[in-house]
Amino acid sequence: MRASLIQIAVNADESVEARRRRAASLVREQAGVADLVVLPELWTTGAFAFEEFGSAAEPVEGPTYEAMAKAASDAGVWLHAGSVPERAPDGRLYNTSLVFTPSGDLAAAYRKIHRFGFDKGEAVLMGAGSELVTVRLPGTALGLATCYDLRFPELFRGLVDAGAETLVVPAGWPERRRSHWTLLAQARAVENQAFVLACGTAGTHAGVPQAGHSIVVDPWGEVLAEAGADEEVLTAEFDPVEVARTREQFPALKDRVLGLETPGR
Ligand SMILES: O=C(O)CCC(=O)C(=O)O
């Protein structure tokens, strides 16, 4: 299986419409190159462009959906189109990832569960998702997570319990904490004995330089491919059978002890 991670640059001097066209054409260029294509988090606005979330928000079946569904079917690829600022029918905003089949049908939508910003930004502007989402592809099952979710191992354990073998993490991770990004991507791969495809953005928006360094990690924690800081399409080949092989040869997941109690409570 081949995956291409499109580490698109999100800079303030490019309009949302222009970036959407550019993303669609980058997806189309993956025809015959990749089976699965991944875009990052909130690449239309930028993950830190909080003041634009409201004006750029779109329904699930909005302009990004239309452009990405067409790009997926033109290229004949599975497409994790990263996330969009979603305006739900009740008016609330969510950070919602969209996955398309090679025919351009929506296979899944995932609303980011852990919102970033503590008492500001996304954490106050957007609602929290509450559902774990997996997507069955030929040969593997994707488990969906978004950016800050990477810091919460229990979410990934939930995805693994639901059958995920390839963990896909679109992000808009800042350069300031790049070492956490790489470390956590490898940790999630090792502890869950799963592939991790983590796709970040390049560029600088809202004054926040982005880390780039999209990364593909195998179930043993080895880095199969890693991007630099600038815009780049990172392609890696991997064998999904490695998940079952690793879990069989080093069956640490079977030694989990569930329901441990905190003393004194
Ligand atoms: O956890 C981090 O350091 C970055 C998270 C983030 O930027 C996000 O979730 O948008």
Short mmCIF file of N, CA and C and ligand atoms in Angstrom, two decimals, residues 41 47-48 112 114-116 122 146-149 151 172-174 177 180, ligand 1:
data_model
loop_
_atom_site.label_atom_id
_atom_site.label_comp_id
_atom_site.label_asym_id
_atom_site.label_seq_id
_atom_site.Cartn_x
_atom_site.Cartn_y
_atom_site.Cartn_z
N GLU A 41 -4.87 19.13 8.97
CA GLU A 41 -5.98 19.73 9.72
C GLU A 41 -6.26 21.16 9.22
N ALA A 47 -5.00 26.18 11.18
CA ALA A 47 -5.51 25.74 12.48
C ALA A 47 -5.45 26.83 13.55
N PHE A 48 -4.62 27.87 13.30
CA PHE A 48 -4.50 28.94 14.30
C PHE A 48 -5.21 30.22 13.88
N LYS A 112 -13.26 16.28 15.76
CA LYS A 112 -12.13 16.26 16.71
C LYS A 112 -12.64 16.25 18.15
N HIS A 114 -10.59 16.21 21.20
CA HIS A 114 -9.84 17.09 22.11
C HIS A 114 -9.55 18.41 21.42
N ARG A 115 -10.19 19.47 21.89
CA ARG A 115 -10.01 20.80 21.25
C ARG A 115 -8.83 21.51 21.89
N PHE A 116 -8.04 22.18 21.05
CA PHE A 116 -6.81 22.81 21.54
C PHE A 116 -7.04 24.27 21.92
N GLU A 122 -9.64 27.36 19.54
CA GLU A 122 -10.52 26.25 19.16
C GLU A 122 -11.33 25.73 20.35
N THR A 146 -7.20 13.79 15.34
CA THR A 146 -6.80 15.09 14.77
C THR A 146 -5.89 15.84 15.74
N CYS A 147 -4.69 16.19 15.29
CA CYS A 147 -3.75 17.08 15.96
C CYS A 147 -3.64 16.86 17.47
N TYR A 148 -4.21 17.75 18.29
CA TYR A 148 -4.08 17.69 19.75
C TYR A 148 -4.50 16.32 20.31
N ASP A 149 -5.40 15.61 19.60
CA ASP A 149 -5.79 14.25 20.00
C ASP A 149 -4.55 13.37 20.21
N ARG A 151 -2.05 13.73 21.81
CA ARG A 151 -1.54 13.73 23.20
C ARG A 151 -2.35 12.82 24.13
N GLY A 172 -2.18 20.65 12.45
CA GLY A 172 -1.59 21.96 12.17
C GLY A 172 -0.67 22.24 13.35
N TRP A 173 0.34 21.41 13.49
CA TRP A 173 1.20 21.41 14.70
C TRP A 173 2.24 22.53 14.61
N PRO A 174 2.39 23.32 15.65
CA PRO A 174 3.36 24.43 15.57
C PRO A 174 4.82 23.98 15.71
N ARG A 177 6.66 23.14 19.12
CA ARG A 177 6.59 21.85 19.85
C ARG A 177 6.81 20.68 18.89
N HIS A 180 7.68 17.23 20.30
CA HIS A 180 6.55 16.45 20.85
C HIS A 180 5.85 15.67 19.73
O1 LIG B 1 -0.69 19.86 21.13
C1 LIG B 1 -0.04 20.68 20.51
O2 LIG B 1 1.08 21.03 20.87
C2 LIG B 1 -0.58 21.29 19.26
C3 LIG B 1 -2.04 21.05 19.07
C4 LIG B 1 -2.64 21.89 18.02
O3 LIG B 1 -2.00 22.78 17.49
C5 LIG B 1 -4.02 21.67 17.58
O4 LIG B 1 -4.65 20.71 18.01
O5 LIG B 1 -4.50 22.45 16.74
#
